[in-house]
Amino acid sequence: MRTRGTFAGRSTERAADPDACREAALALLERTRRTRADLGRRLREKGYAEAVVAAVIERLAGVGLLDDVEYARAFIAGRWGRRAAGWRQIENDLRRRGVGAADIAAARAGFIPQEGSADEAAMARRVLAQAARRYAGLESRVRQQRLYALLVRRGFDSDTIQRALREGGESTES
């Protein structure tokens, strides 16, 4: 009897079977690109032993079927420009998905935005333009504080925020 990803009855023999674990991993990778952490978590949830999972992940990474840097590059390319978010938010999303700091840095260093896509400052200005209408009736200082806080939540760094506020006609003096 199988219940929620575990192997009742045959748990010890199946949990230690690297071939079954590899097949399960390939089936998961067939559906969507995954990080090493996500794949490992899912395989452990299915009842595979930690040592077997680690060996399968290393083997898949060794043959190029599992690559956190490539995952991060694809994630960045998918997010960039489509969703107005700064690097900080994109990096936090990748960390939540289990991508390590070195892999994130490598993916970011190799990222070249497509021609015509916005840079980070342009994305911040776009967020400001949309939000400025919402805060139009507020006193200038309060409006600026709310706009600044909004951009921080979206993952933009302080320099980008200051520049976007200046270029958007908002005072940056506190």
Coordinates of C-alpha atoms in Angstrom, one line a residue:
M1 CA 0.0 0.0 0.0
R2 CA 1.4 3.4 -0.9
T3 CA 0.4 6.5 1.1
R4 CA 1.4 10.1 0.3
G5 CA 4.8 9.5 -1.2
T6 CA 6.0 6.9 1.3
F7 CA 6.3 3.2 0.7
A8 CA 4.4 1.3 3.4
G9 CA 5.6 -2.3 3.8
R10 CA 8.5 -2.1 1.3
S11 CA 10.0 1.1 2.6
T12 CA 13.5 -0.1 3.5
E13 CA 14.2 -2.0 0.2
R14 CA 12.7 0.7 -2.0
A15 CA 14.1 3.6 -0.1
A16 CA 17.6 2.2 -0.6
D17 CA 17.1 1.5 -4.4
P18 CA 19.2 4.0 -6.4
D19 CA 17.6 2.9 -9.7
A20 CA 14.1 3.6 -8.4
C21 CA 15.2 6.9 -7.0
R22 CA 16.9 7.9 -10.3
E23 CA 13.7 7.0 -12.2
A24 CA 11.6 9.1 -9.7
A25 CA 14.0 12.0 -10.1
L26 CA 13.9 11.8 -13.9
A27 CA 10.1 11.8 -13.8
L28 CA 10.1 14.9 -11.7
L29 CA 12.6 16.6 -13.9
E30 CA 10.6 15.7 -17.0
R31 CA 7.7 17.9 -15.7
T32 CA 9.6 21.0 -14.9
R33 CA 13.1 22.4 -14.2
R34 CA 14.1 22.0 -10.5
T35 CA 16.8 23.0 -8.1
R36 CA 18.9 20.5 -6.3
A37 CA 17.2 21.4 -3.0
D38 CA 13.7 21.0 -4.5
L39 CA 14.5 17.7 -6.1
G40 CA 16.2 16.4 -3.0
R41 CA 13.2 17.4 -0.8
R42 CA 10.7 15.8 -3.2
L43 CA 12.7 12.5 -3.3
R44 CA 13.0 12.4 0.5
E45 CA 9.2 13.0 0.7
K46 CA 8.8 9.9 -1.5
G47 CA 10.7 7.9 1.1
Y48 CA 14.1 7.6 -0.4
A49 CA 17.1 7.4 1.9
E50 CA 19.2 10.6 2.3
A51 CA 22.4 8.9 1.0
V52 CA 20.6 7.5 -2.1
V53 CA 19.1 10.9 -2.8
A54 CA 22.4 12.6 -2.5
A55 CA 24.1 10.1 -4.8
V56 CA 21.3 10.5 -7.4
I57 CA 21.5 14.3 -7.3
E58 CA 25.2 14.2 -7.7
R59 CA 25.0 11.9 -10.7
L60 CA 22.3 14.0 -12.4
A61 CA 24.3 17.1 -11.8
G62 CA 27.4 15.4 -13.2
V63 CA 25.7 14.6 -16.5
G64 CA 24.1 18.1 -16.7
L65 CA 20.5 17.2 -16.0
L66 CA 20.4 19.3 -12.8
D67 CA 22.1 22.7 -12.7
D68 CA 21.2 25.4 -10.2
V69 CA 23.1 28.1 -12.1
E70 CA 21.0 27.3 -15.3
Y71 CA 17.9 27.2 -13.2
A72 CA 18.7 30.6 -11.8
R73 CA 19.5 32.0 -15.2
A74 CA 16.1 30.8 -16.6
F75 CA 14.3 32.1 -13.5
I76 CA 15.9 35.5 -13.9
A77 CA 15.2 35.7 -17.6
G78 CA 11.5 34.8 -16.9
R79 CA 11.1 37.3 -14.2
W80 CA 13.1 40.2 -15.6
G81 CA 10.9 42.9 -16.9
R82 CA 7.7 40.9 -16.8
R83 CA 7.3 41.5 -13.1
A84 CA 8.6 44.8 -11.8
A85 CA 11.0 43.5 -9.2
G86 CA 14.5 44.5 -8.2
W87 CA 17.5 42.2 -7.9
R88 CA 17.0 41.8 -4.1
Q89 CA 13.5 40.3 -4.6
I90 CA 14.6 38.0 -7.4
E91 CA 17.6 36.8 -5.3
N92 CA 15.3 36.2 -2.3
D93 CA 12.9 34.2 -4.5
L94 CA 15.8 32.1 -5.7
R95 CA 17.1 31.5 -2.2
R96 CA 13.6 30.4 -1.1
R97 CA 13.8 27.8 -3.9
G98 CA 17.1 26.5 -2.6
V99 CA 19.6 28.1 -4.9
G100 CA 22.9 28.9 -3.2
A101 CA 24.5 32.3 -3.1
A102 CA 27.4 31.3 -5.4
D103 CA 25.0 30.0 -8.0
I104 CA 22.8 33.1 -7.8
A105 CA 25.9 35.3 -8.2
A106 CA 27.1 33.3 -11.3
A107 CA 23.6 33.5 -12.9
R108 CA 23.4 37.2 -12.2
A109 CA 26.9 37.9 -13.6
G110 CA 26.0 36.0 -16.8
F111 CA 22.6 37.6 -17.2
I112 CA 22.2 40.0 -20.2
P113 CA 18.7 41.5 -20.5
Q114 CA 17.1 41.1 -23.9
E115 CA 17.1 44.1 -26.2
G116 CA 14.2 46.4 -25.4
S117 CA 13.8 45.1 -21.8
A118 CA 14.0 47.6 -19.0
D119 CA 16.9 48.0 -16.7
E120 CA 16.3 48.0 -12.9
A121 CA 15.9 51.8 -12.7
A122 CA 13.3 51.8 -15.5
M123 CA 11.4 49.1 -13.7
A124 CA 11.5 51.2 -10.5
R125 CA 10.2 54.2 -12.4
R126 CA 7.4 52.1 -13.8
V127 CA 6.3 51.0 -10.3
L128 CA 6.5 54.6 -9.2
A129 CA 4.3 55.8 -12.0
Q130 CA 1.6 53.2 -11.2
A131 CA 1.7 53.8 -7.4
A132 CA 2.0 57.6 -7.7
R133 CA -1.7 57.8 -8.8
R134 CA -2.7 55.8 -5.7
Y135 CA -0.8 58.2 -3.4
A136 CA -1.6 61.4 -5.3
G137 CA -3.8 63.0 -2.6
L138 CA -1.2 62.6 0.2
E139 CA 1.1 65.2 1.6
S140 CA 4.4 65.2 -0.3
R141 CA 6.6 63.7 2.5
V142 CA 4.1 60.9 3.3
R143 CA 3.7 60.1 -0.4
Q144 CA 7.5 59.9 -0.8
Q145 CA 7.8 57.6 2.3
R146 CA 5.2 55.3 1.0
L147 CA 6.7 55.2 -2.5
Y148 CA 10.1 54.5 -1.0
A149 CA 8.7 51.7 1.2
L150 CA 6.9 50.2 -1.8
L151 CA 10.1 50.1 -3.8
V152 CA 12.0 48.5 -0.9
R153 CA 9.4 45.8 -0.7
R154 CA 9.8 45.2 -4.4
G155 CA 13.5 44.5 -3.9
F156 CA 15.1 47.7 -5.3
D157 CA 18.2 48.9 -3.7
S158 CA 18.5 52.4 -2.1
D159 CA 20.5 54.0 -4.9
T160 CA 18.0 52.8 -7.5
I161 CA 15.1 54.1 -5.4
Q162 CA 16.7 57.5 -4.9
R163 CA 17.4 57.8 -8.6
A164 CA 13.8 56.7 -9.5
L165 CA 12.3 59.1 -7.1
R166 CA 14.4 62.0 -8.4
E167 CA 13.7 61.2 -12.0
G168 CA 10.0 60.7 -11.2
G169 CA 9.8 64.2 -9.7
E170 CA 9.6 63.1 -6.1
S171 CA 11.8 64.9 -3.6
T172 CA 14.4 62.6 -2.0
E173 CA 15.2 64.8 1.0
S174 CA 14.1 63.5 4.4

